[in-house]
Amino acid sequence: MEVFAEYLAQIDNPQHRERMEEVLGWVTKKFTELKPKIAWNQPMFTDHDTYIIGFSVSKQHMAVAPEIAGINHFSDAIVQAGYDHTKQLLRIRWDHPVDYSLLEQMIEFNIMDKADCTTFWRK
């Protein structure tokens, strides 16, 4: 996870840094075919140069961005997991557990849905 080292070092709150490191490490180990990278100052994962999922931190939560299609597809599951969302991202409050099963489903959905995608973002 060397690619994320500088990003993680900039997270002031040690608990937030540890949580983000845990999530990024989980994605890296679970989805070895994805390429970890930093773009727009945020950690993300790509597959054949197309965006799959990205993450960011704020004071109150970790944001997970699976694109609009991912949010739309998993909207009910996101709410059932106790998270709120916008059109572009879901928010996992720092005091809530990470639903790794949901995260796995969102990543798998994007990998399959974007298998033939030739652009970074969906059109």
mmCIF file of N, CA and C in Angstrom:
data_model
loop_
_atom_site.group_PDB
_atom_site.id
_atom_site.type_symbol
_atom_site.label_atom_id
_atom_site.label_comp_id
_atom_site.label_asym_id
_atom_site.label_seq_id
_atom_site.Cartn_x
_atom_site.Cartn_y
_atom_site.Cartn_z
ATOM 1 N N MET A 1 0.828 -1.200 0.000
ATOM 2 C CA MET A 1 0.000 0.000 0.000
ATOM 3 C C MET A 1 0.866 1.255 0.000
ATOM 4 N N GLU A 2 2.044 1.093 -0.514
ATOM 5 C CA GLU A 2 2.975 2.210 -0.572
ATOM 6 C C GLU A 2 2.386 3.398 -1.336
ATOM 7 N N VAL A 3 1.555 3.107 -2.328
ATOM 8 C CA VAL A 3 0.958 4.164 -3.136
ATOM 9 C C VAL A 3 0.099 5.112 -2.288
ATOM 10 N N PHE A 4 -0.431 4.617 -1.168
ATOM 11 C CA PHE A 4 -1.302 5.427 -0.317
ATOM 12 C C PHE A 4 -0.587 6.022 0.896
ATOM 13 N N ALA A 5 0.687 5.731 1.081
ATOM 14 C CA ALA A 5 1.408 6.121 2.298
ATOM 15 C C ALA A 5 1.369 7.627 2.556
ATOM 16 N N GLU A 6 1.646 8.416 1.545
ATOM 17 C CA GLU A 6 1.662 9.874 1.725
ATOM 18 C C GLU A 6 0.267 10.399 2.054
ATOM 19 N N TYR A 7 -0.747 9.878 1.364
ATOM 20 C CA TYR A 7 -2.131 10.285 1.637
ATOM 21 C C TYR A 7 -2.500 9.966 3.088
ATOM 22 N N LEU A 8 -2.217 8.745 3.518
ATOM 23 C CA LEU A 8 -2.571 8.332 4.876
ATOM 24 C C LEU A 8 -1.840 9.165 5.919
ATOM 25 N N ALA A 9 -0.595 9.512 5.660
ATOM 26 C CA ALA A 9 0.197 10.302 6.605
ATOM 27 C C ALA A 9 -0.397 11.689 6.830
ATOM 28 N N GLN A 10 -1.196 12.170 5.890
ATOM 29 C CA GLN A 10 -1.798 13.501 6.002
ATOM 30 C C GLN A 10 -3.096 13.503 6.806
ATOM 31 N N ILE A 11 -3.598 12.331 7.193
ATOM 32 C CA ILE A 11 -4.821 12.253 7.996
ATOM 33 C C ILE A 11 -4.423 12.452 9.455
ATOM 34 N N ASP A 12 -4.843 13.575 10.036
ATOM 35 C CA ASP A 12 -4.408 13.950 11.383
ATOM 36 C C ASP A 12 -4.934 13.026 12.477
ATOM 37 N N ASN A 13 -6.200 12.665 12.411
ATOM 38 C CA ASN A 13 -6.807 11.848 13.453
ATOM 39 C C ASN A 13 -6.317 10.400 13.322
ATOM 40 N N PRO A 14 -5.640 9.871 14.350
ATOM 41 C CA PRO A 14 -5.078 8.523 14.229
ATOM 42 C C PRO A 14 -6.132 7.431 14.025
ATOM 43 N N GLN A 15 -7.314 7.576 14.634
ATOM 44 C CA GLN A 15 -8.374 6.583 14.435
ATOM 45 C C GLN A 15 -8.895 6.621 13.004
ATOM 46 N N HIS A 16 -9.034 7.807 12.449
ATOM 47 C CA HIS A 16 -9.494 7.943 11.065
ATOM 48 C C HIS A 16 -8.447 7.369 10.106
ATOM 49 N N ARG A 17 -7.180 7.655 10.382
ATOM 50 C CA ARG A 17 -6.093 7.137 9.554
ATOM 51 C C ARG A 17 -6.078 5.606 9.590
ATOM 52 N N GLU A 18 -6.227 5.054 10.790
ATOM 53 C CA GLU A 18 -6.223 3.600 10.941
ATOM 54 C C GLU A 18 -7.402 2.965 10.192
ATOM 55 N N ARG A 19 -8.573 3.572 10.297
ATOM 56 C CA ARG A 19 -9.759 3.036 9.607
ATOM 57 C C ARG A 19 -9.572 3.089 8.097
ATOM 58 N N MET A 20 -9.075 4.207 7.592
ATOM 59 C CA MET A 20 -8.863 4.334 6.148
ATOM 60 C C MET A 20 -7.811 3.335 5.676
ATOM 61 N N GLU A 21 -6.752 3.181 6.451
ATOM 62 C CA GLU A 21 -5.713 2.215 6.097
ATOM 63 C C GLU A 21 -6.287 0.799 6.074
ATOM 64 N N GLU A 22 -7.144 0.492 7.031
ATOM 65 C CA GLU A 22 -7.786 -0.824 7.096
ATOM 66 C C GLU A 22 -8.642 -1.081 5.854
ATOM 67 N N VAL A 23 -9.453 -0.108 5.476
ATOM 68 C CA VAL A 23 -10.341 -0.268 4.317
ATOM 69 C C VAL A 23 -9.533 -0.377 3.025
ATOM 70 N N LEU A 24 -8.565 0.503 2.843
ATOM 71 C CA LEU A 24 -7.747 0.453 1.631
ATOM 72 C C LEU A 24 -6.967 -0.859 1.553
ATOM 73 N N GLY A 25 -6.469 -1.321 2.688
ATOM 74 C CA GLY A 25 -5.756 -2.593 2.725
ATOM 75 C C GLY A 25 -6.666 -3.761 2.379
ATOM 76 N N TRP A 26 -7.894 -3.713 2.881
ATOM 77 C CA TRP A 26 -8.864 -4.768 2.584
ATOM 78 C C TRP A 26 -9.155 -4.824 1.084
ATOM 79 N N VAL A 27 -9.405 -3.662 0.470
ATOM 80 C CA VAL A 27 -9.683 -3.633 -0.973
ATOM 81 C C VAL A 27 -8.476 -4.161 -1.747
ATOM 82 N N THR A 28 -7.288 -3.736 -1.361
ATOM 83 C CA THR A 28 -6.060 -4.163 -2.042
ATOM 84 C C THR A 28 -5.890 -5.678 -1.997
ATOM 85 N N LYS A 29 -6.165 -6.276 -0.842
ATOM 86 C CA LYS A 29 -6.005 -7.736 -0.691
ATOM 87 C C LYS A 29 -7.144 -8.512 -1.348
ATOM 88 N N LYS A 30 -8.357 -7.988 -1.243
ATOM 89 C CA LYS A 30 -9.538 -8.697 -1.760
ATOM 90 C C LYS A 30 -9.618 -8.632 -3.283
ATOM 91 N N PHE A 31 -9.215 -7.510 -3.847
ATOM 92 C CA PHE A 31 -9.333 -7.288 -5.291
ATOM 93 C C PHE A 31 -7.946 -7.023 -5.877
ATOM 94 N N THR A 32 -7.157 -8.071 -5.939
ATOM 95 C CA THR A 32 -5.767 -7.931 -6.379
ATOM 96 C C THR A 32 -5.651 -7.485 -7.834
ATOM 97 N N GLU A 33 -6.719 -7.659 -8.610
ATOM 98 C CA GLU A 33 -6.684 -7.250 -10.014
ATOM 99 C C GLU A 33 -6.842 -5.737 -10.188
ATOM 100 N N LEU A 34 -7.300 -5.047 -9.151
ATOM 101 C CA LEU A 34 -7.494 -3.600 -9.249
ATOM 102 C C LEU A 34 -6.182 -2.864 -9.011
ATOM 103 N N LYS A 35 -6.045 -1.730 -9.677
ATOM 104 C CA LYS A 35 -4.840 -0.913 -9.532
ATOM 105 C C LYS A 35 -5.114 0.206 -8.528
ATOM 106 N N PRO A 36 -4.385 0.235 -7.409
ATOM 107 C CA PRO A 36 -4.535 1.338 -6.460
ATOM 108 C C PRO A 36 -3.789 2.563 -6.976
ATOM 109 N N LYS A 37 -4.391 3.737 -6.802
ATOM 110 C CA LYS A 37 -3.734 4.965 -7.246
ATOM 111 C C LYS A 37 -4.292 6.158 -6.491
ATOM 112 N N ILE A 38 -3.571 7.252 -6.563
ATOM 113 C CA ILE A 38 -4.044 8.531 -6.034
ATOM 114 C C ILE A 38 -4.351 9.414 -7.234
ATOM 115 N N ALA A 39 -5.557 9.950 -7.259
ATOM 116 C CA ALA A 39 -5.947 10.910 -8.295
ATOM 117 C C ALA A 39 -6.881 11.916 -7.642
ATOM 118 N N TRP A 40 -6.762 13.159 -8.031
ATOM 119 C CA TRP A 40 -7.538 14.229 -7.410
ATOM 120 C C TRP A 40 -7.346 14.215 -5.889
ATOM 121 N N ASN A 41 -6.122 13.876 -5.478
ATOM 122 C CA ASN A 41 -5.732 13.817 -4.069
ATOM 123 C C ASN A 41 -6.579 12.842 -3.251
ATOM 124 N N GLN A 42 -7.096 11.790 -3.895
ATOM 125 C CA GLN A 42 -7.903 10.791 -3.203
ATOM 126 C C GLN A 42 -7.482 9.386 -3.613
ATOM 127 N N PRO A 43 -7.509 8.457 -2.659
ATOM 128 C CA PRO A 43 -7.213 7.072 -3.018
ATOM 129 C C PRO A 43 -8.358 6.462 -3.812
ATOM 130 N N MET A 44 -8.003 5.718 -4.842
ATOM 131 C CA MET A 44 -9.021 5.061 -5.658
ATOM 132 C C MET A 44 -8.437 3.800 -6.262
ATOM 133 N N PHE A 45 -9.336 3.025 -6.859
ATOM 134 C CA PHE A 45 -8.946 1.783 -7.512
ATOM 135 C C PHE A 45 -9.527 1.773 -8.913
ATOM 136 N N THR A 46 -8.718 1.311 -9.866
ATOM 137 C CA THR A 46 -9.152 1.255 -11.259
ATOM 138 C C THR A 46 -8.974 -0.161 -11.802
ATOM 139 N N ASP A 47 -9.663 -0.427 -12.888
ATOM 140 C CA ASP A 47 -9.559 -1.694 -13.603
ATOM 141 C C ASP A 47 -9.494 -1.345 -15.083
ATOM 142 N N HIS A 48 -8.503 -1.811 -15.793
ATOM 143 C CA HIS A 48 -8.242 -1.473 -17.197
ATOM 144 C C HIS A 48 -8.449 0.032 -17.459
ATOM 145 N N ASP A 49 -7.854 0.831 -16.574
ATOM 146 C CA ASP A 49 -7.878 2.301 -16.664
ATOM 147 C C ASP A 49 -9.270 2.907 -16.559
ATOM 148 N N THR A 50 -10.210 2.188 -15.971
ATOM 149 C CA THR A 50 -11.526 2.759 -15.703
ATOM 150 C C THR A 50 -11.751 2.773 -14.189
ATOM 151 N N TYR A 51 -12.369 3.832 -13.723
ATOM 152 C CA TYR A 51 -12.617 4.029 -12.295
ATOM 153 C C TYR A 51 -13.560 2.958 -11.757
ATOM 154 N N ILE A 52 -13.210 2.389 -10.603
ATOM 155 C CA ILE A 52 -14.073 1.413 -9.945
ATOM 156 C C ILE A 52 -14.631 1.985 -8.647
ATOM 157 N N ILE A 53 -13.767 2.489 -7.772
ATOM 158 C CA ILE A 53 -14.234 3.044 -6.496
ATOM 159 C C ILE A 53 -13.169 3.974 -5.927
ATOM 160 N N GLY A 54 -13.626 4.980 -5.184
ATOM 161 C CA GLY A 54 -12.712 5.919 -4.561
ATOM 162 C C GLY A 54 -13.147 6.226 -3.140
ATOM 163 N N PHE A 55 -12.233 6.790 -2.366
ATOM 164 C CA PHE A 55 -12.473 7.056 -0.952
ATOM 165 C C PHE A 55 -11.956 8.447 -0.598
ATOM 166 N N SER A 56 -12.550 9.036 0.427
ATOM 167 C CA SER A 56 -12.044 10.294 0.963
ATOM 168 C C SER A 56 -12.455 10.394 2.429
ATOM 169 N N VAL A 57 -11.822 11.311 3.134
ATOM 170 C CA VAL A 57 -12.120 11.486 4.556
ATOM 171 C C VAL A 57 -12.616 12.898 4.823
ATOM 172 N N SER A 58 -13.482 13.001 5.819
ATOM 173 C CA SER A 58 -13.891 14.296 6.342
ATOM 174 C C SER A 58 -13.911 14.171 7.862
ATOM 175 N N LYS A 59 -14.234 15.231 8.534
ATOM 176 C CA LYS A 59 -14.217 15.227 9.992
ATOM 177 C C LYS A 59 -15.195 14.200 10.568
ATOM 178 N N GLN A 60 -16.355 14.061 9.939
ATOM 179 C CA GLN A 60 -17.409 13.210 10.484
ATOM 180 C C GLN A 60 -17.491 11.808 9.890
ATOM 181 N N HIS A 61 -16.910 11.601 8.720
ATOM 182 C CA HIS A 61 -17.121 10.324 8.041
ATOM 183 C C HIS A 61 -16.040 10.017 7.003
ATOM 184 N N MET A 62 -16.084 8.776 6.553
ATOM 185 C CA MET A 62 -15.331 8.339 5.385
ATOM 186 C C MET A 62 -16.334 8.307 4.236
ATOM 187 N N ALA A 63 -15.962 8.848 3.103
ATOM 188 C CA ALA A 63 -16.837 8.812 1.933
ATOM 189 C C ALA A 63 -16.365 7.716 0.988
ATOM 190 N N VAL A 64 -17.332 6.985 0.446
ATOM 191 C CA VAL A 64 -17.070 5.928 -0.525
ATOM 192 C C VAL A 64 -17.813 6.312 -1.791
ATOM 193 N N ALA A 65 -17.107 6.372 -2.913
ATOM 194 C CA ALA A 65 -17.702 6.860 -4.160
ATOM 195 C C ALA A 65 -17.659 5.785 -5.247
ATOM 196 N N PRO A 66 -18.788 5.063 -5.429
ATOM 197 C CA PRO A 66 -18.849 4.051 -6.484
ATOM 198 C C PRO A 66 -19.481 4.561 -7.781
ATOM 199 N N GLU A 67 -19.557 5.867 -7.959
ATOM 200 C CA GLU A 67 -20.238 6.518 -9.082
ATOM 201 C C GLU A 67 -21.760 6.436 -8.887
ATOM 202 N N ILE A 68 -22.469 7.218 -9.668
ATOM 203 C CA ILE A 68 -23.927 7.302 -9.542
ATOM 204 C C ILE A 68 -24.586 5.942 -9.749
ATOM 205 N N ALA A 69 -24.113 5.172 -10.716
ATOM 206 C CA ALA A 69 -24.717 3.863 -10.999
ATOM 207 C C ALA A 69 -24.621 2.945 -9.784
ATOM 208 N N GLY A 70 -23.507 2.979 -9.088
ATOM 209 C CA GLY A 70 -23.340 2.161 -7.892
ATOM 210 C C GLY A 70 -24.244 2.604 -6.759
ATOM 211 N N ILE A 71 -24.362 3.905 -6.568
ATOM 212 C CA ILE A 71 -25.260 4.431 -5.534
ATOM 213 C C ILE A 71 -26.700 4.045 -5.861
ATOM 214 N N ASN A 72 -27.108 4.246 -7.104
ATOM 215 C CA ASN A 72 -28.480 3.910 -7.496
ATOM 216 C C ASN A 72 -28.771 2.428 -7.302
ATOM 217 N N HIS A 73 -27.843 1.582 -7.705
ATOM 218 C CA HIS A 73 -28.043 0.134 -7.625
ATOM 219 C C HIS A 73 -28.133 -0.352 -6.175
ATOM 220 N N PHE A 74 -27.390 0.265 -5.278
ATOM 221 C CA PHE A 74 -27.315 -0.200 -3.890
ATOM 222 C C PHE A 74 -27.979 0.743 -2.892
ATOM 223 N N SER A 75 -28.809 1.652 -3.350
ATOM 224 C CA SER A 75 -29.410 2.660 -2.478
ATOM 225 C C SER A 75 -30.109 2.053 -1.262
ATOM 226 N N ASP A 76 -30.941 1.049 -1.473
ATOM 227 C CA ASP A 76 -31.657 0.424 -0.352
ATOM 228 C C ASP A 76 -30.687 -0.244 0.619
ATOM 229 N N ALA A 77 -29.712 -0.958 0.098
ATOM 230 C CA ALA A 77 -28.729 -1.644 0.945
ATOM 231 C C ALA A 77 -27.887 -0.640 1.732
ATOM 232 N N ILE A 78 -27.587 0.490 1.129
ATOM 233 C CA ILE A 78 -26.819 1.538 1.808
ATOM 234 C C ILE A 78 -27.597 2.040 3.019
ATOM 235 N N VAL A 79 -28.877 2.309 2.822
ATOM 236 C CA VAL A 79 -29.729 2.790 3.914
ATOM 237 C C VAL A 79 -29.882 1.700 4.981
ATOM 238 N N GLN A 80 -30.079 0.450 4.550
ATOM 239 C CA GLN A 80 -30.207 -0.666 5.501
ATOM 240 C C GLN A 80 -28.947 -0.839 6.341
ATOM 241 N N ALA A 81 -27.806 -0.520 5.776
ATOM 242 C CA ALA A 81 -26.538 -0.629 6.506
ATOM 243 C C ALA A 81 -26.359 0.509 7.511
ATOM 244 N N GLY A 82 -27.263 1.486 7.472
ATOM 245 C CA GLY A 82 -27.186 2.601 8.408
ATOM 246 C C GLY A 82 -26.381 3.778 7.906
ATOM 247 N N TYR A 83 -26.108 3.806 6.613
ATOM 248 C CA TYR A 83 -25.351 4.898 6.012
ATOM 249 C C TYR A 83 -26.299 5.834 5.278
ATOM 250 N N ASP A 84 -25.864 7.072 5.100
ATOM 251 C CA ASP A 84 -26.618 7.955 4.216
ATOM 252 C C ASP A 84 -25.794 8.163 2.951
ATOM 253 N N HIS A 85 -26.446 8.710 1.930
ATOM 254 C CA HIS A 85 -25.747 8.880 0.661
ATOM 255 C C HIS A 85 -26.267 10.084 -0.101
ATOM 256 N N THR A 86 -25.441 10.531 -1.017
ATOM 257 C CA THR A 86 -25.820 11.550 -1.991
ATOM 258 C C THR A 86 -25.910 10.831 -3.333
ATOM 259 N N LYS A 87 -26.024 11.576 -4.411
ATOM 260 C CA LYS A 87 -26.061 10.940 -5.734
ATOM 261 C C LYS A 87 -24.726 10.301 -6.100
ATOM 262 N N GLN A 88 -23.647 10.801 -5.520
ATOM 263 C CA GLN A 88 -22.305 10.360 -5.922
ATOM 264 C C GLN A 88 -21.580 9.479 -4.903
ATOM 265 N N LEU A 89 -21.952 9.564 -3.621
ATOM 266 C CA LEU A 89 -21.173 8.854 -2.609
ATOM 267 C C LEU A 89 -22.015 8.452 -1.413
ATOM 268 N N LEU A 90 -21.468 7.517 -0.640
ATOM 269 C CA LEU A 90 -22.092 7.157 0.627
ATOM 270 C C LEU A 90 -21.146 7.551 1.740
ATOM 271 N N ARG A 91 -21.736 7.824 2.897
ATOM 272 C CA ARG A 91 -20.947 8.271 4.048
ATOM 273 C C ARG A 91 -20.980 7.207 5.139
ATOM 274 N N ILE A 92 -19.805 6.808 5.590
ATOM 275 C CA ILE A 92 -19.688 5.885 6.715
ATOM 276 C C ILE A 92 -19.138 6.695 7.883
ATOM 277 N N ARG A 93 -20.001 6.956 8.850
ATOM 278 C CA ARG A 93 -19.559 7.730 10.013
ATOM 279 C C ARG A 93 -18.437 6.977 10.721
ATOM 280 N N TRP A 94 -17.531 7.718 11.294
ATOM 281 C CA TRP A 94 -16.375 7.111 11.947
ATOM 282 C C TRP A 94 -16.781 6.185 13.084
ATOM 283 N N ASP A 95 -17.931 6.445 13.720
ATOM 284 C CA ASP A 95 -18.364 5.603 14.841
ATOM 285 C C ASP A 95 -19.257 4.442 14.402
ATOM 286 N N HIS A 96 -19.395 4.219 13.098
ATOM 287 C CA HIS A 96 -20.159 3.090 12.565
ATOM 288 C C HIS A 96 -19.193 2.062 11.962
ATOM 289 N N PRO A 97 -19.555 0.787 12.031
ATOM 290 C CA PRO A 97 -18.698 -0.230 11.410
ATOM 291 C C PRO A 97 -18.773 -0.176 9.889
ATOM 292 N N VAL A 98 -17.741 -0.666 9.249
ATOM 293 C CA VAL A 98 -17.725 -0.769 7.789
ATOM 294 C C VAL A 98 -18.419 -2.074 7.405
ATOM 295 N N ASP A 99 -19.398 -1.981 6.524
ATOM 296 C CA ASP A 99 -20.084 -3.168 6.011
ATOM 297 C C ASP A 99 -19.271 -3.678 4.813
ATOM 298 N N TYR A 100 -18.335 -4.581 5.099
ATOM 299 C CA TYR A 100 -17.441 -5.070 4.048
ATOM 300 C C TYR A 100 -18.179 -5.883 2.994
ATOM 301 N N SER A 101 -19.248 -6.535 3.379
ATOM 302 C CA SER A 101 -20.040 -7.286 2.407
ATOM 303 C C SER A 101 -20.648 -6.337 1.375
ATOM 304 N N LEU A 102 -21.192 -5.228 1.837
ATOM 305 C CA LEU A 102 -21.758 -4.228 0.926
ATOM 306 C C LEU A 102 -20.660 -3.621 0.056
ATOM 307 N N LEU A 103 -19.540 -3.298 0.655
ATOM 308 C CA LEU A 103 -18.417 -2.733 -0.100
ATOM 309 C C LEU A 103 -17.965 -3.712 -1.186
ATOM 310 N N GLU A 104 -17.877 -4.979 -0.842
ATOM 311 C CA GLU A 104 -17.490 -6.004 -1.811
ATOM 312 C C GLU A 104 -18.493 -6.077 -2.967
ATOM 313 N N GLN A 105 -19.777 -6.042 -2.648
ATOM 314 C CA GLN A 105 -20.808 -6.094 -3.685
ATOM 315 C C GLN A 105 -20.734 -4.887 -4.613
ATOM 316 N N MET A 106 -20.487 -3.708 -4.046
ATOM 317 C CA MET A 106 -20.393 -2.499 -4.871
ATOM 318 C C MET A 106 -19.194 -2.572 -5.815
ATOM 319 N N ILE A 107 -18.072 -3.040 -5.314
ATOM 320 C CA ILE A 107 -16.877 -3.154 -6.151
ATOM 321 C C ILE A 107 -17.096 -4.192 -7.243
ATOM 322 N N GLU A 108 -17.643 -5.345 -6.875
ATOM 323 C CA GLU A 108 -17.913 -6.391 -7.872
ATOM 324 C C GLU A 108 -18.892 -5.900 -8.936
ATOM 325 N N PHE A 109 -19.910 -5.154 -8.518
ATOM 326 C CA PHE A 109 -20.874 -4.590 -9.466
ATOM 327 C C PHE A 109 -20.162 -3.689 -10.470
ATOM 328 N N ASN A 110 -19.315 -2.796 -9.976
ATOM 329 C CA ASN A 110 -18.622 -1.876 -10.878
ATOM 330 C C ASN A 110 -17.650 -2.603 -11.804
ATOM 331 N N ILE A 111 -16.963 -3.609 -11.293
ATOM 332 C CA ILE A 111 -16.045 -4.377 -12.145
ATOM 333 C C ILE A 111 -16.820 -5.019 -13.291
ATOM 334 N N MET A 112 -17.943 -5.655 -12.973
ATOM 335 C CA MET A 112 -18.737 -6.327 -14.015
ATOM 336 C C MET A 112 -19.430 -5.322 -14.934
ATOM 337 N N ASP A 113 -20.020 -4.292 -14.334
ATOM 338 C CA ASP A 113 -20.779 -3.317 -15.113
ATOM 339 C C ASP A 113 -19.882 -2.509 -16.049
ATOM 340 N N LYS A 114 -18.624 -2.336 -15.660
ATOM 341 C CA LYS A 114 -17.703 -1.529 -16.457
ATOM 342 C C LYS A 114 -16.684 -2.379 -17.220
ATOM 343 N N ALA A 115 -16.942 -3.669 -17.332
ATOM 344 C CA ALA A 115 -16.000 -4.581 -17.997
ATOM 345 C C ALA A 115 -15.660 -4.131 -19.412
ATOM 346 N N ASP A 116 -16.634 -3.590 -20.126
ATOM 347 C CA ASP A 116 -16.405 -3.147 -21.503
ATOM 348 C C ASP A 116 -16.251 -1.634 -21.620
ATOM 349 N N CYS A 117 -16.144 -0.958 -20.496
ATOM 350 C CA CYS A 117 -16.024 0.502 -20.491
ATOM 351 C C CYS A 117 -14.628 0.894 -20.978
ATOM 352 N N THR A 118 -14.575 1.848 -21.876
ATOM 353 C CA THR A 118 -13.288 2.291 -22.423
ATOM 354 C C THR A 118 -12.907 3.696 -21.951
ATOM 355 N N THR A 119 -13.705 4.254 -21.035
ATOM 356 C CA THR A 119 -13.427 5.579 -20.488
ATOM 357 C C THR A 119 -13.232 5.471 -18.980
ATOM 358 N N PHE A 120 -12.647 6.493 -18.386
ATOM 359 C CA PHE A 120 -12.407 6.482 -16.943
ATOM 360 C C PHE A 120 -13.724 6.479 -16.176
ATOM 361 N N TRP A 121 -14.613 7.402 -16.536
ATOM 362 C CA TRP A 121 -15.939 7.499 -15.914
ATOM 363 C C TRP A 121 -16.983 6.898 -16.850
ATOM 364 N N ARG A 122 -18.104 6.495 -16.290
ATOM 365 C CA ARG A 122 -19.226 6.075 -17.133
ATOM 366 C C ARG A 122 -19.718 7.274 -17.923
ATOM 367 N N LYS A 123 -20.247 6.998 -19.107
ATOM 368 C CA LYS A 123 -20.808 8.089 -19.920
ATOM 369 C C LYS A 123 -22.298 8.145 -19.744
#
